[in-house]
XYZ file of N, CA and C in Angstrom:
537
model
N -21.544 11.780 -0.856
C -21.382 10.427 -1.353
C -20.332 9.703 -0.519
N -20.934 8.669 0.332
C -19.789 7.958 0.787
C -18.698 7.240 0.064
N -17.685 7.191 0.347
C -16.581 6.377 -0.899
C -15.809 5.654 0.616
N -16.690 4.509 0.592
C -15.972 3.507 1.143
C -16.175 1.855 0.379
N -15.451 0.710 1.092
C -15.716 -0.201 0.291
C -15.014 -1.596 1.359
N -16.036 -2.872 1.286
C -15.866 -3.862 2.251
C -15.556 -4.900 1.229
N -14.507 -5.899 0.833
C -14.037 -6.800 0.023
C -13.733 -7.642 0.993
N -14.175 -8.995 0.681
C -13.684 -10.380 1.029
C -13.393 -11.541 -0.011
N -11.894 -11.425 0.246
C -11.639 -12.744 -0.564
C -10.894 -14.023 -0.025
N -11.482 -15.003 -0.457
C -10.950 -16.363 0.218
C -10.353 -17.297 -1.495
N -9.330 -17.723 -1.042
C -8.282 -18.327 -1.685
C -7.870 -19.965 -0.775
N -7.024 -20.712 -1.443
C -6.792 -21.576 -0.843
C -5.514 -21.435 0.112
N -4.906 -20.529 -0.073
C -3.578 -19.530 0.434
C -3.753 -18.120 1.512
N -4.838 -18.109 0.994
C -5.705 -16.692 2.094
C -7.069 -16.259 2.238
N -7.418 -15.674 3.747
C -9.034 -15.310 3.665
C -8.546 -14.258 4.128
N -9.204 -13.070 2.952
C -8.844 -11.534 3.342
C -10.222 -10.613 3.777
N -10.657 -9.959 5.345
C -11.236 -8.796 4.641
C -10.491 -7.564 4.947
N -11.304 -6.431 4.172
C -10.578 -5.227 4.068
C -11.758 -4.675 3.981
N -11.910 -3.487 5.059
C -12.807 -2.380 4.691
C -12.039 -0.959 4.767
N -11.852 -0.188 3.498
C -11.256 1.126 3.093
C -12.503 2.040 3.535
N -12.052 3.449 3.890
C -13.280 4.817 3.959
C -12.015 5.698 3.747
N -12.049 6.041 2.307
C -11.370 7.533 1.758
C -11.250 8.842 2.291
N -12.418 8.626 3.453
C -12.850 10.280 3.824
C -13.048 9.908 5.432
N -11.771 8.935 6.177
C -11.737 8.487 7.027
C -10.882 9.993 7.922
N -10.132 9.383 9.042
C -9.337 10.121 9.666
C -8.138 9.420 10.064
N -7.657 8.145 9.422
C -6.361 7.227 9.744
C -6.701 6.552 10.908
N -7.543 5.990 11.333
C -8.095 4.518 11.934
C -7.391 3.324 11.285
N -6.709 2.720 12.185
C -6.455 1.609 11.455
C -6.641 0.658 12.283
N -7.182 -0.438 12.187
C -7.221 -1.994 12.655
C -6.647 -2.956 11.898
N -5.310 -3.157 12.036
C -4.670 -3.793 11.104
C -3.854 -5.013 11.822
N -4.495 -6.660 10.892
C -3.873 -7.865 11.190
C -3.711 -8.984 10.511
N -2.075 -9.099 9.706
C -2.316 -9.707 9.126
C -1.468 -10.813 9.289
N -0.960 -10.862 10.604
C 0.413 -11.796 11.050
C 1.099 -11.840 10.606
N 1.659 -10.708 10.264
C 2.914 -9.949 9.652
C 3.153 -9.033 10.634
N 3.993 -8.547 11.897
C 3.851 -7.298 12.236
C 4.660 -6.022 11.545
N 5.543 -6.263 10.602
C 6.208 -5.490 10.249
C 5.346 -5.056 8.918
N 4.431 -5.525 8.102
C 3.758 -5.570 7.310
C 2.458 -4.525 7.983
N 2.266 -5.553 8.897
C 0.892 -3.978 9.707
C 1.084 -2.868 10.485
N 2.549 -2.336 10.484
C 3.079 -1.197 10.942
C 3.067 -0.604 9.720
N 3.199 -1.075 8.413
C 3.427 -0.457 6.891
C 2.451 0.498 6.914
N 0.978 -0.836 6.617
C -0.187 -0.496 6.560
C -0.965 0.863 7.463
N -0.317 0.206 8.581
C -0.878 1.259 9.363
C -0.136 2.901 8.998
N 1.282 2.997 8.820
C 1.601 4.370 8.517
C 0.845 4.876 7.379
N 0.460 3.680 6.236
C -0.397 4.248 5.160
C -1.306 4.738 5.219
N -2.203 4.327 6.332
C -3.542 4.597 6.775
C -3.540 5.901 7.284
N -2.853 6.237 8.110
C -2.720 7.139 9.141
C -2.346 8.277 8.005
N -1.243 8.401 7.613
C -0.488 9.533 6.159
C -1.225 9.926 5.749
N -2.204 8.702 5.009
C -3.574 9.100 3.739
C -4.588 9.508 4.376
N -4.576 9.403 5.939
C -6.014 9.533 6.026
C -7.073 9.098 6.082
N -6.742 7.930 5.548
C -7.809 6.584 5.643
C -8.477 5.746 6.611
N -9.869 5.651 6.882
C -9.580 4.748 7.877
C -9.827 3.249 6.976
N -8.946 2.341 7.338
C -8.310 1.241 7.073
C -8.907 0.022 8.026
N -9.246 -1.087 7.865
C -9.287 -2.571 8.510
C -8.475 -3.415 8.151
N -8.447 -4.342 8.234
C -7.499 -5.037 7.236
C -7.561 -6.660 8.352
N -8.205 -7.863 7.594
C -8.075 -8.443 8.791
C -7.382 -10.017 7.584
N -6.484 -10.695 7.954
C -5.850 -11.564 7.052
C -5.393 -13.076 7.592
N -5.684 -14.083 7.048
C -5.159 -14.859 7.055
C -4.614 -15.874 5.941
N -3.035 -16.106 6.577
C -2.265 -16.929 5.218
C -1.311 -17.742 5.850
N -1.174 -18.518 4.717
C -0.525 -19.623 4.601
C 1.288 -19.353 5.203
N 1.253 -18.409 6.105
C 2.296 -17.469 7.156
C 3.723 -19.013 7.236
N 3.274 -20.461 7.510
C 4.145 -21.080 7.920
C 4.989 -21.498 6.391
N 4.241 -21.016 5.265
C 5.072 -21.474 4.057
C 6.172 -20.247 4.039
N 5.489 -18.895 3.432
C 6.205 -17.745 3.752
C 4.641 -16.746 3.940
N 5.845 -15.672 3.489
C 4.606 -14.321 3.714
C 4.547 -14.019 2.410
N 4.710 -14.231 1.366
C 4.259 -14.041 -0.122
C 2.960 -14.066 -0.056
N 1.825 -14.713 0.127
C 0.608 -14.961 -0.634
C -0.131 -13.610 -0.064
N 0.293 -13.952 1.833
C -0.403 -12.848 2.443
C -0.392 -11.334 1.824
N 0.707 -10.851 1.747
C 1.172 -9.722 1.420
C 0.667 -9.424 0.303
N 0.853 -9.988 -0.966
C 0.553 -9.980 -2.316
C -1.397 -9.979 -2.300
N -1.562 -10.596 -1.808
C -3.065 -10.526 -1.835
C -4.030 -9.828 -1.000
N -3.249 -9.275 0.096
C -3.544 -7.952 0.735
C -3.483 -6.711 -0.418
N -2.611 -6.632 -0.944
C -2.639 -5.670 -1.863
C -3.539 -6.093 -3.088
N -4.196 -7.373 -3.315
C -4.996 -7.272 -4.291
C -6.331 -6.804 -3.750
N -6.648 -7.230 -3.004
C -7.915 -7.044 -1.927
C -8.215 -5.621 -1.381
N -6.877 -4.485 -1.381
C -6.950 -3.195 -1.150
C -7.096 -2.917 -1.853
N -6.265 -2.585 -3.490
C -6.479 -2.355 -4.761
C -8.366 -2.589 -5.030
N -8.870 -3.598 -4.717
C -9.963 -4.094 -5.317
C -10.835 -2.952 -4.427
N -10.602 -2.606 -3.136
C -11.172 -1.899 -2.381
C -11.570 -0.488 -2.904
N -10.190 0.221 -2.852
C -9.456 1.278 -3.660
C -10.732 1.435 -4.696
N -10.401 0.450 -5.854
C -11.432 0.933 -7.279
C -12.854 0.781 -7.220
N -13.058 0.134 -5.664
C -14.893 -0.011 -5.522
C -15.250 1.287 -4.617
N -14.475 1.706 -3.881
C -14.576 3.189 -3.192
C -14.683 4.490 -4.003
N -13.436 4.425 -5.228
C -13.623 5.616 -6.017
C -14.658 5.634 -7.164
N -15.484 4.462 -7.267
C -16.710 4.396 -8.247
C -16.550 4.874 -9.383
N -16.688 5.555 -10.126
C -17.212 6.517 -11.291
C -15.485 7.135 -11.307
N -15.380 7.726 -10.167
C -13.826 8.739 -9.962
C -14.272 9.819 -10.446
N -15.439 10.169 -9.929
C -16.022 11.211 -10.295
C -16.092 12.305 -9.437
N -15.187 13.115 -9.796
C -14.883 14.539 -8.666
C -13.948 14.424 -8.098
N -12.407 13.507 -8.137
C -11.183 12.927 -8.126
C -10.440 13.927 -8.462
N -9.192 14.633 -7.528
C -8.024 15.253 -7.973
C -7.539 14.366 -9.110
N -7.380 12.855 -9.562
C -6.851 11.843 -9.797
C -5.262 11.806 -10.038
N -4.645 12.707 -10.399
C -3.172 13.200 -9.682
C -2.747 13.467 -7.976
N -1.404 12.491 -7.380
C -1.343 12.895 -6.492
C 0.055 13.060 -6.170
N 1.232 13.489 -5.628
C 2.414 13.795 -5.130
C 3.021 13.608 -4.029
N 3.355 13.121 -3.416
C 4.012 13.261 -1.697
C 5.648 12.975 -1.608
N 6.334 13.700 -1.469
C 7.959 13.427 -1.209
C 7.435 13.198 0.491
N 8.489 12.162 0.559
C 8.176 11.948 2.646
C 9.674 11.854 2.790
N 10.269 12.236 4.010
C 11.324 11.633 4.395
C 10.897 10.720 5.689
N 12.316 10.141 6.088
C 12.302 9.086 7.515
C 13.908 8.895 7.329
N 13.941 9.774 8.773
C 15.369 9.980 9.066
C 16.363 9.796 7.675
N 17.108 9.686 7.302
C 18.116 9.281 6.037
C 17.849 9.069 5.090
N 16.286 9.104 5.055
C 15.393 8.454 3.556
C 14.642 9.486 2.893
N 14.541 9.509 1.692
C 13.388 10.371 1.204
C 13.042 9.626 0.187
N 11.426 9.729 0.331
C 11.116 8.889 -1.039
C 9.985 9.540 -1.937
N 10.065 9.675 -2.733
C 8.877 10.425 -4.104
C 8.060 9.573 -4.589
N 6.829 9.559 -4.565
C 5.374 8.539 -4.520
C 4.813 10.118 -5.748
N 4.446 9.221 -6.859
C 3.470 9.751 -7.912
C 2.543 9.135 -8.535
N 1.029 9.519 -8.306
C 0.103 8.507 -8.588
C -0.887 9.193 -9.108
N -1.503 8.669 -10.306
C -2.489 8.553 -10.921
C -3.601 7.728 -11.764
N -5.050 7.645 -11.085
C -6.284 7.024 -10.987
C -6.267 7.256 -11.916
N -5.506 6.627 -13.231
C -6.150 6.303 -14.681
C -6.756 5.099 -14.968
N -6.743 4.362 -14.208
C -7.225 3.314 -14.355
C -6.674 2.225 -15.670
N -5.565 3.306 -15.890
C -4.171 2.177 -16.695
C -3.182 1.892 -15.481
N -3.020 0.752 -15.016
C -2.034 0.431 -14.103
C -0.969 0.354 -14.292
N -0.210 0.536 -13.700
C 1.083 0.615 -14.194
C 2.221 0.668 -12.767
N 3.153 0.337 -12.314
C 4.074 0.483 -11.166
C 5.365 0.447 -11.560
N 5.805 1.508 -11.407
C 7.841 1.890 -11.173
C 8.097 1.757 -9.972
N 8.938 1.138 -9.351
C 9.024 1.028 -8.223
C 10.865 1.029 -8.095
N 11.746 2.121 -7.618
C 12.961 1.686 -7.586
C 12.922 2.352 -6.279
N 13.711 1.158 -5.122
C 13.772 1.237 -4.303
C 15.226 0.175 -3.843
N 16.079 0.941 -3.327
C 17.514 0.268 -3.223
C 16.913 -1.249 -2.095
N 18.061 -2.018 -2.155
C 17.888 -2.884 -1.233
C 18.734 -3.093 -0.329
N 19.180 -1.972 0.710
C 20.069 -2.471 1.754
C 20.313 -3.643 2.702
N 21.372 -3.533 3.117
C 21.270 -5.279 4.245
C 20.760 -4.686 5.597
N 20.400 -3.575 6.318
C 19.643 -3.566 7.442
C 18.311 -3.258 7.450
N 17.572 -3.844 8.822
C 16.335 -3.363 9.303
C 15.135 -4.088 8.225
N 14.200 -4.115 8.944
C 13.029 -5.113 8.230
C 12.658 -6.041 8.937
N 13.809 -6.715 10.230
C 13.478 -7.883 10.877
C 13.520 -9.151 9.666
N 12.383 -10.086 10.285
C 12.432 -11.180 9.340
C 11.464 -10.859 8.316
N 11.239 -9.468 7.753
C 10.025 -9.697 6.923
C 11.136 -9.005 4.943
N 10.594 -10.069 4.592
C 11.722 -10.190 3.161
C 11.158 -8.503 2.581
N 11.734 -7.571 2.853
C 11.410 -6.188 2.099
C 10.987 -6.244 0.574
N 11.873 -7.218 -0.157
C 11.178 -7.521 -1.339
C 9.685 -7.587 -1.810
N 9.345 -8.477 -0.853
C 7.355 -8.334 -0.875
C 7.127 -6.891 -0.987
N 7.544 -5.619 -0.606
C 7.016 -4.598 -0.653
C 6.486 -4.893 -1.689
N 7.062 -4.818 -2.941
C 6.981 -4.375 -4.332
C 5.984 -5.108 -5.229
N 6.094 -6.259 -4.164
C 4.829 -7.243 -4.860
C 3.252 -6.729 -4.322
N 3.610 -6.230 -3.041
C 2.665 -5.523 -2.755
C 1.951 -4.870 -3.297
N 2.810 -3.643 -3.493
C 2.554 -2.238 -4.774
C 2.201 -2.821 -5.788
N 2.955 -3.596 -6.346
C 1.795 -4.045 -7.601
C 0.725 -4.588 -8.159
N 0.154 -5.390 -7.006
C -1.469 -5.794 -7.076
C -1.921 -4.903 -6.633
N -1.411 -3.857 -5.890
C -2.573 -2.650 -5.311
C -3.140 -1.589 -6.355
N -1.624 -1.472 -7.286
C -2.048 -0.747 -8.330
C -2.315 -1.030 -9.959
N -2.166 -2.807 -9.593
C -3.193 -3.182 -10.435
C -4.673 -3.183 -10.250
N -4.750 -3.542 -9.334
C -6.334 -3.766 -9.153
C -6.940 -2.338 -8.656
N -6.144 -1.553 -7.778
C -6.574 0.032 -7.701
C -6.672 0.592 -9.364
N -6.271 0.172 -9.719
C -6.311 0.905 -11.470
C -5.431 2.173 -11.166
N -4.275 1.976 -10.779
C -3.879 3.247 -10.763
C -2.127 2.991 -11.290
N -1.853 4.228 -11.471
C -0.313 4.714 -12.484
C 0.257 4.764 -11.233
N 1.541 4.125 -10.429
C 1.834 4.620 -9.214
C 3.135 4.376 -9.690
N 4.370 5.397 -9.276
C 5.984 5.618 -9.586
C 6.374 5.827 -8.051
N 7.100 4.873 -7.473
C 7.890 5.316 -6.204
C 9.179 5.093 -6.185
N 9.686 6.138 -5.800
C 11.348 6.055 -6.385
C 11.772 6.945 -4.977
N 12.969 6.057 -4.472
C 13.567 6.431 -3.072
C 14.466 7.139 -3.447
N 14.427 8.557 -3.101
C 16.168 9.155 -3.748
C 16.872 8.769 -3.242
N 16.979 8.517 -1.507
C 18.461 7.899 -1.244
C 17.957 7.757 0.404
N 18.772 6.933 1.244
C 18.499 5.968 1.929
C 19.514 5.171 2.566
N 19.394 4.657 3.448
C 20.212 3.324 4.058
C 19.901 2.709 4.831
N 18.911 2.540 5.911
C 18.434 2.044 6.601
C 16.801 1.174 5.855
N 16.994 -0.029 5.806
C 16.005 -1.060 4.578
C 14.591 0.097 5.779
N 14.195 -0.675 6.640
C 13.650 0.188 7.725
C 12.731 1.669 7.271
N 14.189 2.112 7.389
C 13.446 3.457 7.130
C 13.344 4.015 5.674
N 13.873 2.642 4.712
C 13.041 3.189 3.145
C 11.627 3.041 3.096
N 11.954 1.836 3.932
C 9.678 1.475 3.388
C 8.898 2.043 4.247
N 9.672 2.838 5.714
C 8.589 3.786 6.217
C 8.275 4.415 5.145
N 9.077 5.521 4.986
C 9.026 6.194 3.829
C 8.202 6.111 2.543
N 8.440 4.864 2.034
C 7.451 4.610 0.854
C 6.231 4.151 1.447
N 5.665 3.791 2.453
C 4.431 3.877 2.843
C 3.993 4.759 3.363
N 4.109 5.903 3.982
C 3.636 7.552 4.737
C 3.327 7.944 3.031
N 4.617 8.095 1.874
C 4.504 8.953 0.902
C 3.460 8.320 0.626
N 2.922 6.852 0.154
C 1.913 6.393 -0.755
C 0.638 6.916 -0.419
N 0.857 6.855 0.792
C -0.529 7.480 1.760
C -0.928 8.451 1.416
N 0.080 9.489 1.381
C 0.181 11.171 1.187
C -0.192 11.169 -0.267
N 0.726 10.553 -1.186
C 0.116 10.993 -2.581
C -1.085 10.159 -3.239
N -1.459 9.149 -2.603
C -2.603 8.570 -3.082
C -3.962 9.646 -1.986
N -3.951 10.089 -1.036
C -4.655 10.842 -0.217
C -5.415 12.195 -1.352
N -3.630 12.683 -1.661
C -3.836 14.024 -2.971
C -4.938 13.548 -4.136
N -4.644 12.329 -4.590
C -5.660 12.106 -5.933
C -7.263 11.846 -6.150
N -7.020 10.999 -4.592
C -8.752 10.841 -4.281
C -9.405 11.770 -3.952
């Protein structure tokens, strides 16, 4: 059974597509005129295993809110049209990752009650100009609309940088475990 899935959504703020394959090998084609945003993506891809597309456009000269946020709705939406039924699903998954000074613990489960914990410190370095905050807005349309229970909690850290490597390799890794 293939478990892949092609979503396009157009907004007055963004035209997203995204094509997910669960049972990929970490392909990624990722653009969403964000580059610090499609280095994320891409470690996610690559971690989980996925092969990933991701092609985006947004309203970039207001900020990067809409993009970001609706990338993750558009993956999420991907996510729950790939796992179908979730039939034959570890649907539990685990990954502690480190990155250099960071370690972060990603726990997820395809209940299809959504839900996101997300504590993740906010240091003053690394990120460039991309507001690290969006991470989180990220994570949470992904695992709203993925239907999934996702807890990521950084034990400790200092480099902004190398927390959200971190929380993107782990998401990869423990969302990889459940599917």
């Amino acid at each position: 059974m293939a478990r892949h899935a092609k979503i396009d959504r157009k907004t007055k703020e963004t035209d997203i597509t995204i094509e997910l394959n669960l049972d990929g090998h970490g392909d990624a084609a990722i653009g969403t005129g964000v580059p610090f945003f499609d280095h994320m993506l891409t470690l996610f891809s690559v971690h989980g295993f996925f092969d990933l597309k991701v092609d985006a456009q947004g309203d970039l000269e207001v900020d990067f809110h809409h993009t970001v946020e609706d990338v993750g709705l558009v993956l999420g939406d991907a996510l729950n049209q790939a796992l179908g039924l979730r039939e034959g699903i570890t649907r539990y998954g685990y990954s502690v990752t480190p990155m250099d000074e960071s370690l972060t613990a990603v726990a997820v489960d395809l209940s299809k009650r959504p839900y996101l914990v997300y504590n993740v410190p906010h240091p003053s370095t690394g990120g460039g100009n991309f507001d690290t905050s969006l991470a989180k807005e990220f994570f949470r349309a992904f695992a709203v609309k993925g239907g999934m229970n996702l807890h990521i909690n950084v034990r400790y850290g200092e480099n902004e940088y190398h927390l959200l490597e971190s929380v993107y390799k782990s998401a990869g890794r423990g969302l990889k475990q459940a599917v």
